[in-house]
Amino acid sequence: MLRRFARIARSQQPAYVELIAGAAHVLDRAPWLGGETTGECLPGFDDEAVGPCARLAPVEPRKILCVGRNYRAHAKELGNEVPVEPMLFFKPSTSLLDPGGEVVLPPSAISARVEHEAELAIVVGAPLKRADEAAAASAIFGATVACDVTARDLQKKDGQWWRAKGMDTFCPVGPVVVSGLDLTELPIVCSVNGELRQRGNTRDMIFSVPRVLSFVSQVMTLEPGDLILTGTPEGVGPLAAGDQLRIDVDGIGALTVGVRAG
Ligand code: ZN
């Protein structure tokens, strides 16, 4: 059964909610931590980032891991070899951006080339340590949509990607986390100002989601709520101030954010 979760900014305090038939049912904690309904129900929400109060990033991960070069055509478009095992890096939690928010471009003296990378993102649902792929698959809570915003010039220049991938607002995510979805064949579409930039499908991943989670868990414990961005298909391109970025993943929804100069 598909279930859809979001996080909203209420007047009291932010809350996780489950979206059922246009209403937001408030939970007492994150659903991957066993959140249950409080009985409070707010009408007027749909699956997109629309509702009577602001929508927040639907996750609060302690770790954000990303897979690099997980689609052959994308590795090739940047002139890179296809990796022989999953290639991972971190984004800091301070890079998270709410759906409907704005990616803030750094001053051009720091980076003059910021690009979008449209990605499926996985939310971990149970602790994983030295897990095989079957155990990893059963520990997936659900999936959401994310953008691995990247300062491409810094990525090429720096040995480590902490700056290129880690700036504030460089991880838009949402608007919902969906559980129960088959993640093996989902179309991913990215547009900027209505113009198509990326069109891919999760079936083209080099390393499957269970493979990636199992691989990570050999060296570090994955915890409920951790977020894993699974790599981008080809078609990455630049973002400029004033742009409207939209990423659609079938079965999950559309993540939209603006872009502004910092
Ligand atoms: Zn990426």
PDB file of N, CA, C and O and ligand atoms in Angstrom, residues 67 89 117 119 148 165 232, ligand 1:
ATOM      1  N   VAL A  67      25.261   9.144  -4.004  1.00  0.00           N
ATOM      2  CA  VAL A  67      26.015   8.268  -4.904  1.00  0.00           C
ATOM      3  C   VAL A  67      26.420   9.086  -6.123  1.00  0.00           C
ATOM      4  O   VAL A  67      25.577   9.732  -6.755  1.00  0.00           O
ATOM      5  N   PHE A  89      29.599  10.219  -1.321  1.00  0.00           N
ATOM      6  CA  PHE A  89      30.081  11.431  -0.655  1.00  0.00           C
ATOM      7  C   PHE A  89      28.948  11.956   0.223  1.00  0.00           C
ATOM      8  O   PHE A  89      27.813  11.481   0.123  1.00  0.00           O
ATOM      9  N   GLU A 117      21.221  18.433 -10.388  1.00  0.00           N
ATOM     10  CA  GLU A 117      21.286  16.981 -10.591  1.00  0.00           C
ATOM     11  C   GLU A 117      20.014  16.401  -9.989  1.00  0.00           C
ATOM     12  O   GLU A 117      19.857  16.356  -8.768  1.00  0.00           O
ATOM     13  N   GLU A 119      17.477  13.684  -8.704  1.00  0.00           N
ATOM     14  CA  GLU A 119      17.759  12.357  -8.152  1.00  0.00           C
ATOM     15  C   GLU A 119      16.586  11.793  -7.336  1.00  0.00           C
ATOM     16  O   GLU A 119      15.860  12.534  -6.679  1.00  0.00           O
ATOM     17  N   ASP A 148      20.670  17.239  -6.171  1.00  0.00           N
ATOM     18  CA  ASP A 148      22.059  17.310  -5.695  1.00  0.00           C
ATOM     19  C   ASP A 148      22.703  18.514  -6.381  1.00  0.00           C
ATOM     20  O   ASP A 148      23.426  18.376  -7.366  1.00  0.00           O
ATOM     21  N   LYS A 165      29.400  20.453  -3.175  1.00  0.00           N
ATOM     22  CA  LYS A 165      28.120  19.788  -2.929  1.00  0.00           C
ATOM     23  C   LYS A 165      27.449  20.249  -1.643  1.00  0.00           C
ATOM     24  O   LYS A 165      26.305  19.881  -1.384  1.00  0.00           O
ATOM     25  N   THR A 232      22.418  10.883 -10.449  1.00  0.00           N
ATOM     26  CA  THR A 232      21.610  11.604 -11.426  1.00  0.00           C
ATOM     27  C   THR A 232      21.783  11.031 -12.819  1.00  0.00           C
ATOM     28  O   THR A 232      22.878  10.607 -13.191  1.00  0.00           O
TER      29      THR A 232
HETATM   30 ZN    ZN B   1      24.467  13.718  -7.664  1.00  0.00          ZN
END
